PDB file of C-alpha atoms and ligand atoms in Angstrom:
ATOM      1  CA  MET A 162      -5.821   0.848 -34.178  1.00  0.00           C
ATOM      2  CA  LYS A 163      -5.256   3.276 -31.451  1.00  0.00           C
ATOM      3  CA  LYS A 164      -4.191   2.232 -27.834  1.00  0.00           C
ATOM      4  CA  LEU A 165      -4.726   3.034 -24.244  1.00  0.00           C
ATOM      5  CA  GLY A 166      -2.177   3.023 -21.651  1.00  0.00           C
ATOM      6  CA  VAL A 167      -3.678   3.458 -18.168  1.00  0.00           C
ATOM      7  CA  ASN A 168      -1.744   5.488 -15.747  1.00  0.00           C
ATOM      8  CA  ILE A 169      -2.276   4.137 -12.189  1.00  0.00           C
ATOM      9  CA  ASP A 170      -0.309   6.401 -10.143  1.00  0.00           C
ATOM     10  CA  HIS A 171      -3.473   7.901  -8.404  1.00  0.00           C
ATOM     11  CA  VAL A 172      -4.586   4.468  -7.058  1.00  0.00           C
ATOM     12  CA  ALA A 173      -1.162   4.497  -5.326  1.00  0.00           C
ATOM     13  CA  THR A 174      -1.934   8.164  -4.222  1.00  0.00           C
ATOM     14  CA  VAL A 175      -5.186   6.971  -2.281  1.00  0.00           C
ATOM     15  CA  ARG A 176      -3.044   4.375  -0.685  1.00  0.00           C
ATOM     16  CA  GLU A 177      -0.453   6.659   0.385  1.00  0.00           C
ATOM     17  CA  ALA A 178      -3.151   9.188   1.838  1.00  0.00           C
ATOM     18  CA  ARG A 179      -3.211   6.439   4.700  1.00  0.00           C
ATOM     19  CA  LYS A 180       0.278   4.905   4.225  1.00  0.00           C
ATOM     20  CA  THR A 181      -1.253   1.652   4.056  1.00  0.00           C
ATOM     21  CA  VAL A 182      -1.712  -1.392   1.801  1.00  0.00           C
ATOM     22  CA  GLU A 183      -4.895  -0.517  -0.125  1.00  0.00           C
ATOM     23  CA  PRO A 184      -5.869   0.128  -2.706  1.00  0.00           C
ATOM     24  CA  ASP A 185      -3.128  -1.898  -4.293  1.00  0.00           C
ATOM     25  CA  PRO A 186      -2.005  -0.548  -7.811  1.00  0.00           C
ATOM     26  CA  VAL A 187      -1.237  -4.122  -8.844  1.00  0.00           C
ATOM     27  CA  TYR A 188      -4.968  -5.105  -8.536  1.00  0.00           C
ATOM     28  CA  ALA A 189      -5.692  -1.822 -10.548  1.00  0.00           C
ATOM     29  CA  ALA A 190      -3.466  -2.954 -13.361  1.00  0.00           C
ATOM     30  CA  VAL A 191      -5.125  -6.321 -13.645  1.00  0.00           C
ATOM     31  CA  LEU A 192      -8.617  -4.810 -13.694  1.00  0.00           C
ATOM     32  CA  ALA A 193      -7.525  -2.306 -16.189  1.00  0.00           C
ATOM     33  CA  GLU A 194      -6.121  -5.171 -18.365  1.00  0.00           C
ATOM     34  CA  LEU A 195      -9.331  -7.032 -18.103  1.00  0.00           C
ATOM     35  CA  ALA A 196     -11.185  -3.936 -19.218  1.00  0.00           C
ATOM     36  CA  GLY A 197      -9.086  -3.887 -22.520  1.00  0.00           C
ATOM     37  CA  ALA A 198      -6.200  -1.517 -21.717  1.00  0.00           C
ATOM     38  CA  ASP A 199      -3.067  -1.946 -23.935  1.00  0.00           C
ATOM     39  CA  GLY A 200      -0.552  -1.018 -21.287  1.00  0.00           C
ATOM     40  CA  ILE A 201      -0.091   0.219 -17.815  1.00  0.00           C
ATOM     41  CA  THR A 202       1.938   3.232 -16.908  1.00  0.00           C
ATOM     42  CA  VAL A 203       3.441   4.218 -13.481  1.00  0.00           C
ATOM     43  CA  HIS A 204       5.625   7.276 -12.580  1.00  0.00           C
ATOM     44  CA  LEU A 205       8.172   6.226 -10.033  1.00  0.00           C
ATOM     45  CA  ARG A 206       9.062   9.664  -8.505  1.00  0.00           C
ATOM     46  CA  GLU A 207      12.037  10.599  -6.880  1.00  0.00           C
ATOM     47  CA  ASP A 208      10.237  11.383  -3.768  1.00  0.00           C
ATOM     48  CA  ARG A 209       8.116   8.251  -4.070  1.00  0.00           C
ATOM     49  CA  ARG A 210       4.948  10.117  -3.192  1.00  0.00           C
ATOM     50  CA  HIS A 211       2.601   7.409  -4.847  1.00  0.00           C
ATOM     51  CA  ILE A 212       4.174   4.607  -6.825  1.00  0.00           C
ATOM     52  CA  LYS A 213       6.802   2.652  -4.693  1.00  0.00           C
ATOM     53  CA  ASP A 214       9.803   0.483  -5.979  1.00  0.00           C
ATOM     54  CA  ARG A 215       7.791  -2.592  -4.898  1.00  0.00           C
ATOM     55  CA  ASP A 216       4.945  -1.634  -7.231  1.00  0.00           C
ATOM     56  CA  VAL A 217       7.197  -1.347 -10.448  1.00  0.00           C
ATOM     57  CA  ARG A 218       8.836  -4.872  -9.588  1.00  0.00           C
ATOM     58  CA  LEU A 219       5.357  -6.575  -8.941  1.00  0.00           C
ATOM     59  CA  LEU A 220       3.675  -4.848 -12.133  1.00  0.00           C
ATOM     60  CA  LYS A 221       6.675  -6.203 -14.224  1.00  0.00           C
ATOM     61  CA  GLN A 222       5.851  -9.672 -12.982  1.00  0.00           C
ATOM     62  CA  PHE A 223       2.048  -9.420 -13.068  1.00  0.00           C
ATOM     63  CA  ILE A 224       0.959  -7.714 -15.969  1.00  0.00           C
ATOM     64  CA  LYS A 225       0.361  -9.439 -19.444  1.00  0.00           C
ATOM     65  CA  THR A 226       0.409  -6.076 -21.553  1.00  0.00           C
ATOM     66  CA  LYS A 227       3.151  -3.630 -21.488  1.00  0.00           C
ATOM     67  CA  LEU A 228       4.628  -1.813 -18.693  1.00  0.00           C
ATOM     68  CA  ASN A 229       5.575   1.850 -19.294  1.00  0.00           C
ATOM     69  CA  LEU A 230       7.846   3.453 -16.616  1.00  0.00           C
ATOM     70  CA  GLU A 231       7.704   7.278 -16.364  1.00  0.00           C
ATOM     71  CA  MET A 232      11.020   8.415 -14.826  1.00  0.00           C
ATOM     72  CA  ALA A 233      13.337  11.497 -14.577  1.00  0.00           C
ATOM     73  CA  ALA A 234      16.644  11.314 -16.274  1.00  0.00           C
ATOM     74  CA  THR A 235      18.567  10.355 -13.083  1.00  0.00           C
ATOM     75  CA  ASP A 236      21.159   7.700 -12.597  1.00  0.00           C
ATOM     76  CA  GLU A 237      19.106   6.222  -9.921  1.00  0.00           C
ATOM     77  CA  MET A 238      16.098   5.654 -12.145  1.00  0.00           C
ATOM     78  CA  VAL A 239      18.171   4.460 -15.148  1.00  0.00           C
ATOM     79  CA  GLY A 240      19.558   1.929 -12.529  1.00  0.00           C
ATOM     80  CA  ILE A 241      16.126   0.680 -11.668  1.00  0.00           C
ATOM     81  CA  ALA A 242      14.926   0.663 -15.138  1.00  0.00           C
ATOM     82  CA  THR A 243      17.898  -1.317 -16.491  1.00  0.00           C
ATOM     83  CA  GLU A 244      17.378  -3.809 -13.699  1.00  0.00           C
ATOM     84  CA  VAL A 245      13.548  -4.142 -13.849  1.00  0.00           C
ATOM     85  CA  LYS A 246      13.459  -3.800 -17.755  1.00  0.00           C
ATOM     86  CA  PRO A 247       9.813  -2.419 -18.306  1.00  0.00           C
ATOM     87  CA  TYR A 248       8.768  -2.655 -21.972  1.00  0.00           C
ATOM     88  CA  SER A 249       9.121   1.029 -22.336  1.00  0.00           C
ATOM     89  CA  SER A 250      10.687   4.180 -20.325  1.00  0.00           C
ATOM     90  CA  THR A 251       9.143   7.650 -20.979  1.00  0.00           C
ATOM     91  CA  ILE A 252      11.722  10.374 -19.681  1.00  0.00           C
ATOM     92  CA  VAL A 253       9.835  13.295 -17.923  1.00  0.00           C
ATOM     93  CA  PRO A 254      10.980  16.098 -16.325  1.00  0.00           C
ATOM     94  CA  GLU A 255      10.691  16.158 -12.544  1.00  0.00           C
ATOM     95  CA  ARG A 256      10.593  19.025  -9.858  1.00  0.00           C
ATOM     96  CA  ARG A 257       9.940  18.018  -6.262  1.00  0.00           C
ATOM     97  CA  GLU A 258       7.503  20.588  -5.576  1.00  0.00           C
ATOM     98  CA  GLU A 259       5.283  20.035  -8.432  1.00  0.00           C
ATOM     99  CA  VAL A 260       1.832  18.657  -8.139  1.00  0.00           C
ATOM    100  CA  THR A 261       2.146  16.671 -11.323  1.00  0.00           C
ATOM    101  CA  THR A 262       4.485  16.843 -14.339  1.00  0.00           C
ATOM    102  CA  GLU A 263       4.280  20.371 -15.540  1.00  0.00           C
ATOM    103  CA  GLY A 264       5.650  20.785 -19.027  1.00  0.00           C
ATOM    104  CA  GLY A 265       7.714  18.741 -21.380  1.00  0.00           C
ATOM    105  CA  LEU A 266      11.272  17.660 -21.315  1.00  0.00           C
ATOM    106  CA  ASP A 267      13.868  20.296 -22.341  1.00  0.00           C
ATOM    107  CA  VAL A 268      15.595  17.821 -24.781  1.00  0.00           C
ATOM    108  CA  VAL A 269      17.505  20.692 -26.365  1.00  0.00           C
ATOM    109  CA  GLY A 270      18.891  22.265 -23.300  1.00  0.00           C
ATOM    110  CA  SER A 271      19.887  18.959 -21.707  1.00  0.00           C
ATOM    111  CA  TYR A 272      20.794  17.158 -24.882  1.00  0.00           C
ATOM    112  CA  GLU A 273      23.928  15.402 -23.714  1.00  0.00           C
ATOM    113  CA  ARG A 274      22.367  14.008 -20.577  1.00  0.00           C
ATOM    114  CA  ILE A 275      19.186  12.919 -22.303  1.00  0.00           C
ATOM    115  CA  LYS A 276      21.295  11.178 -25.217  1.00  0.00           C
ATOM    116  CA  ASP A 277      23.201   9.328 -22.693  1.00  0.00           C
ATOM    117  CA  VAL A 278      20.179   8.209 -20.751  1.00  0.00           C
ATOM    118  CA  VAL A 279      18.452   7.146 -24.015  1.00  0.00           C
ATOM    119  CA  SER A 280      21.428   5.270 -24.823  1.00  0.00           C
ATOM    120  CA  SER A 281      21.681   3.315 -21.577  1.00  0.00           C
ATOM    121  CA  LEU A 282      17.988   2.462 -21.781  1.00  0.00           C
ATOM    122  CA  LYS A 283      18.078   1.249 -25.380  1.00  0.00           C
ATOM    123  CA  SER A 284      21.125  -0.915 -24.411  1.00  0.00           C
ATOM    124  CA  ALA A 285      19.096  -2.618 -21.750  1.00  0.00           C
ATOM    125  CA  GLY A 286      16.349  -3.518 -24.616  1.00  0.00           C
ATOM    126  CA  ILE A 287      13.843  -0.870 -23.342  1.00  0.00           C
ATOM    127  CA  VAL A 288      11.874   1.261 -25.854  1.00  0.00           C
ATOM    128  CA  VAL A 289      12.379   4.723 -25.108  1.00  0.00           C
ATOM    129  CA  SER A 290      10.033   7.782 -25.385  1.00  0.00           C
ATOM    130  CA  LEU A 291      10.602  11.398 -24.560  1.00  0.00           C
ATOM    131  CA  PHE A 292       7.683  13.473 -22.996  1.00  0.00           C
ATOM    132  CA  VAL A 293       7.789  16.866 -24.861  1.00  0.00           C
ATOM    133  CA  ASP A 294       5.699  19.891 -25.655  1.00  0.00           C
ATOM    134  CA  PRO A 295       4.399  19.883 -29.138  1.00  0.00           C
ATOM    135  CA  ASP A 296       7.507  21.990 -30.209  1.00  0.00           C
ATOM    136  CA  LEU A 297       9.267  21.022 -33.423  1.00  0.00           C
ATOM    137  CA  GLU A 298      12.761  21.876 -32.074  1.00  0.00           C
ATOM    138  CA  GLN A 299      12.277  19.622 -29.219  1.00  0.00           C
ATOM    139  CA  ILE A 300      10.983  16.897 -31.399  1.00  0.00           C
ATOM    140  CA  GLU A 301      13.919  17.075 -33.740  1.00  0.00           C
ATOM    141  CA  ALA A 302      16.362  16.879 -30.695  1.00  0.00           C
ATOM    142  CA  SER A 303      14.584  13.855 -29.515  1.00  0.00           C
ATOM    143  CA  ARG A 304      15.194  12.051 -32.786  1.00  0.00           C
ATOM    144  CA  ARG A 305      18.790  12.850 -32.661  1.00  0.00           C
ATOM    145  CA  ALA A 306      19.001  11.857 -29.101  1.00  0.00           C
ATOM    146  CA  GLY A 307      18.060   8.401 -30.262  1.00  0.00           C
ATOM    147  CA  ALA A 308      14.343   8.227 -28.850  1.00  0.00           C
ATOM    148  CA  ASP A 309      12.046   5.639 -30.540  1.00  0.00           C
ATOM    149  CA  TYR A 310       8.859   7.539 -29.564  1.00  0.00           C
ATOM    150  CA  ILE A 311       7.900  10.950 -28.114  1.00  0.00           C
ATOM    151  CA  GLU A 312       4.781  11.388 -26.064  1.00  0.00           C
ATOM    152  CA  ILE A 313       3.289  14.783 -26.840  1.00  0.00           C
ATOM    153  CA  HIS A 314       2.362  16.604 -23.747  1.00  0.00           C
ATOM    154  CA  THR A 315      -1.429  17.531 -24.152  1.00  0.00           C
ATOM    155  CA  GLY A 316      -1.641  19.598 -20.901  1.00  0.00           C
ATOM    156  CA  ARG A 317      -1.814  22.921 -22.740  1.00  0.00           C
ATOM    157  CA  TYR A 318      -4.496  21.830 -25.085  1.00  0.00           C
ATOM    158  CA  CYS A 319      -6.466  20.349 -22.254  1.00  0.00           C
ATOM    159  CA  GLU A 320      -6.349  23.680 -20.263  1.00  0.00           C
ATOM    160  CA  ALA A 321      -7.555  25.335 -23.467  1.00  0.00           C
ATOM    161  CA  PHE A 322     -10.246  22.892 -24.207  1.00  0.00           C
ATOM    162  CA  GLY A 323     -13.531  24.709 -24.721  1.00  0.00           C
ATOM    163  CA  GLY A 324     -12.010  28.206 -24.877  1.00  0.00           C
ATOM    164  CA  GLU A 325     -10.683  30.566 -27.452  1.00  0.00           C
ATOM    165  CA  LYS A 326      -7.189  28.732 -27.796  1.00  0.00           C
ATOM    166  CA  GLU A 327      -8.427  25.108 -28.073  1.00  0.00           C
ATOM    167  CA  LYS A 328      -8.125  25.067 -31.976  1.00  0.00           C
ATOM    168  CA  GLU A 329      -4.702  26.663 -31.941  1.00  0.00           C
ATOM    169  CA  GLU A 330      -3.487  24.216 -29.195  1.00  0.00           C
ATOM    170  CA  LEU A 331      -4.974  21.198 -31.120  1.00  0.00           C
ATOM    171  CA  GLU A 332      -3.216  22.372 -34.344  1.00  0.00           C
ATOM    172  CA  ALA A 333       0.110  22.413 -32.435  1.00  0.00           C
ATOM    173  CA  ILE A 334      -0.460  18.933 -31.479  1.00  0.00           C
ATOM    174  CA  ARG A 335      -1.521  17.931 -34.937  1.00  0.00           C
ATOM    175  CA  ARG A 336       1.674  19.557 -36.517  1.00  0.00           C
ATOM    176  CA  ALA A 337       3.807  18.026 -33.973  1.00  0.00           C
ATOM    177  CA  ALA A 338       2.479  14.516 -34.554  1.00  0.00           C
ATOM    178  CA  PHE A 339       2.913  14.947 -38.237  1.00  0.00           C
ATOM    179  CA  PHE A 340       6.485  16.263 -37.998  1.00  0.00           C
ATOM    180  CA  ALA A 341       7.583  13.539 -35.533  1.00  0.00           C
ATOM    181  CA  SER A 342       6.176  10.570 -37.669  1.00  0.00           C
ATOM    182  CA  SER A 343       7.874  12.281 -40.901  1.00  0.00           C
ATOM    183  CA  ILE A 344      11.281  11.986 -39.193  1.00  0.00           C
ATOM    184  CA  GLY A 345      10.744   8.461 -38.170  1.00  0.00           C
ATOM    185  CA  LEU A 346       9.485   8.737 -34.506  1.00  0.00           C
ATOM    186  CA  GLY A 347       6.539   6.906 -32.920  1.00  0.00           C
ATOM    187  CA  VAL A 348       4.050   9.205 -31.383  1.00  0.00           C
ATOM    188  CA  ASN A 349       2.158   8.740 -28.176  1.00  0.00           C
ATOM    189  CA  ALA A 350       0.202  11.647 -26.320  1.00  0.00           C
ATOM    190  CA  GLY A 351      -1.029  12.315 -22.920  1.00  0.00           C
ATOM    191  CA  HIS A 352      -1.563  14.388 -19.737  1.00  0.00           C
ATOM    192  CA  GLY A 353      -4.810  15.992 -18.893  1.00  0.00           C
ATOM    193  CA  LEU A 354      -6.906  13.757 -21.197  1.00  0.00           C
ATOM    194  CA  ASN A 355     -10.407  12.900 -20.514  1.00  0.00           C
ATOM    195  CA  TYR A 356     -13.566  11.361 -22.003  1.00  0.00           C
ATOM    196  CA  LYS A 357     -14.615  14.678 -23.668  1.00  0.00           C
ATOM    197  CA  ASN A 358     -11.187  16.515 -24.568  1.00  0.00           C
ATOM    198  CA  ILE A 359      -9.787  13.450 -26.115  1.00  0.00           C
ATOM    199  CA  ILE A 360     -12.376  13.324 -28.895  1.00  0.00           C
ATOM    200  CA  PRO A 361     -10.843  15.783 -31.387  1.00  0.00           C
ATOM    201  CA  VAL A 362      -7.284  14.499 -30.567  1.00  0.00           C
ATOM    202  CA  LEU A 363      -8.462  10.928 -31.694  1.00  0.00           C
ATOM    203  CA  GLU A 364      -8.594  12.270 -35.131  1.00  0.00           C
ATOM    204  CA  ILE A 365      -4.911  12.887 -35.491  1.00  0.00           C
ATOM    205  CA  PRO A 366      -3.640   9.651 -37.379  1.00  0.00           C
ATOM    206  CA  GLN A 367      -0.194   9.763 -36.269  1.00  0.00           C
ATOM    207  CA  ILE A 368      -0.797   9.025 -32.662  1.00  0.00           C
ATOM    208  CA  GLU A 369      -0.560   5.430 -31.619  1.00  0.00           C
ATOM    209  CA  GLU A 370      -1.295   5.344 -28.104  1.00  0.00           C
ATOM    210  CA  PHE A 371      -2.879   7.583 -25.342  1.00  0.00           C
ATOM    211  CA  ASN A 372      -1.606   7.664 -21.617  1.00  0.00           C
ATOM    212  CA  ILE A 373      -4.324   8.535 -19.260  1.00  0.00           C
ATOM    213  CA  GLY A 374      -4.335   8.460 -15.522  1.00  0.00           C
ATOM    214  CA  HIS A 375      -6.305  11.094 -13.503  1.00  0.00           C
ATOM    215  CA  SER A 376      -9.724  11.116 -15.490  1.00  0.00           C
ATOM    216  CA  ILE A 377      -9.839   7.416 -15.628  1.00  0.00           C
ATOM    217  CA  VAL A 378      -9.080   6.985 -11.651  1.00  0.00           C
ATOM    218  CA  SER A 379     -11.701   9.836 -10.892  1.00  0.00           C
ATOM    219  CA  ARG A 380     -14.380   8.199 -12.783  1.00  0.00           C
ATOM    220  CA  ALA A 381     -13.380   4.922 -11.225  1.00  0.00           C
ATOM    221  CA  VAL A 382     -14.423   6.360  -7.874  1.00  0.00           C
ATOM    222  CA  PHE A 383     -17.932   6.361  -9.095  1.00  0.00           C
ATOM    223  CA  VAL A 384     -18.378   3.527 -11.650  1.00  0.00           C
ATOM    224  CA  GLY A 385     -15.462   1.119 -10.684  1.00  0.00           C
ATOM    225  CA  LEU A 386     -12.206   0.821 -12.312  1.00  0.00           C
ATOM    226  CA  TYR A 387     -13.499  -1.912 -14.934  1.00  0.00           C
ATOM    227  CA  GLU A 388     -16.175   0.178 -16.151  1.00  0.00           C
ATOM    228  CA  ALA A 389     -14.096   3.601 -16.262  1.00  0.00           C
ATOM    229  CA  VAL A 390     -11.197   1.935 -18.223  1.00  0.00           C
ATOM    230  CA  ARG A 391     -13.738  -0.057 -20.674  1.00  0.00           C
ATOM    231  CA  GLU A 392     -15.493   3.470 -21.510  1.00  0.00           C
ATOM    232  CA  MET A 393     -12.229   5.133 -22.343  1.00  0.00           C
ATOM    233  CA  VAL A 394     -11.116   1.769 -24.387  1.00  0.00           C
ATOM    234  CA  LEU A 395     -14.338   2.055 -26.487  1.00  0.00           C
ATOM    235  CA  LEU A 396     -14.064   5.771 -26.978  1.00  0.00           C
ATOM    236  CA  ILE A 397     -10.357   5.280 -28.532  1.00  0.00           C
ATOM    237  CA  ARG A 398     -11.480   2.418 -30.466  1.00  0.00           C
ATOM    238  CA  GLY A 399     -14.052   4.447 -31.982  1.00  0.00           C
ATOM    239  CA  LYS A 400     -17.099   2.454 -30.716  1.00  0.00           C
ATOM    240  CA  ALA A 401     -18.611   4.487 -28.017  1.00  0.00           C
TER     241      ALA A 401
HETATM  242  N1  PXP B  55       1.794  11.080 -19.651  1.00  0.00           N
HETATM  243  C1  PXP B  55       2.882  11.620 -18.769  1.00  0.00           C
HETATM  244  C2  PXP B  55       4.300  11.768 -19.338  1.00  0.00           C
HETATM  245  C3  PXP B  55       2.491  12.002 -17.488  1.00  0.00           C
HETATM  246  O1  PXP B  55       3.626  12.435 -16.664  1.00  0.00           O
HETATM  247  C4  PXP B  55       1.279  11.776 -17.065  1.00  0.00           C
HETATM  248  C5  PXP B  55       0.923  12.319 -15.663  1.00  0.00           C
HETATM  249  O2  PXP B  55       1.514  11.395 -14.846  1.00  0.00           O
HETATM  250  C6  PXP B  55       0.311  11.585 -17.873  1.00  0.00           C
HETATM  251  C7  PXP B  55       0.584  10.988 -19.132  1.00  0.00           C
HETATM  252  C8  PXP B  55      -1.152  11.037 -17.588  1.00  0.00           C
HETATM  253  O3  PXP B  55      -1.694  12.368 -17.125  1.00  0.00           O
HETATM  254  P1  PXP B  55      -3.080  12.296 -16.679  1.00  0.00           P
HETATM  255  O4  PXP B  55      -3.008  11.807 -15.203  1.00  0.00           O
HETATM  256  O5  PXP B  55      -3.344  13.820 -16.483  1.00  0.00           O
HETATM  257  O6  PXP B  55      -4.047  11.508 -17.252  1.00  0.00           O
END
């Protein structure tokens, strides 16, 4: 059965718009779990623009599902992860000026660094995923670097959705998922997915879990977080 990890970064974005204490991402995590989420994802960015260290520590204590910590491959983040011990860590590229994660990790180009980070995290008992574009060379390097999972960056497909390149981008994800699974990697997917563009991606059998944030938090503004998560859970489980 396919799973949903809810990314709650943008609950913290609203909090940080006023640098206050609400809305609290810990409350959001509890509601998401009550609505059926299989996991909670947060990205602790170097600039702490939304999620703070305090959130990660409290989430680890509070949640009953799995905490997935998205992080850059830096010594600081490895230190925090090996201390807090989330269920899993997803290594993402990070540039200070970007609005959101813009492209997959260059595992080929930063191979030695990524391999060291994967090894440190795995030694702490953390499941490690690498966020990569649907590129077979990057996926093969991810396996060599010791990753347990890849998370396929679905951003290009989502941008192409409804246009001429949609099929081509969907095929790239399908090929990447098949290849990753055939060399022993677990496969997750995320970035830019919403209630419509996820539907064709649900047909790809190798994808185990979807990490979705912005579209769920956006819908939550109108229908409430419980309802927004519930609708996505039902879509993913094939019952909507
Ligand atoms: N997966 C990864 C690795 C991400 O960096 C993000 C964005 O933080 C997401 C999934 C979720 O993307 P979105 O907010 O567009 O659903």
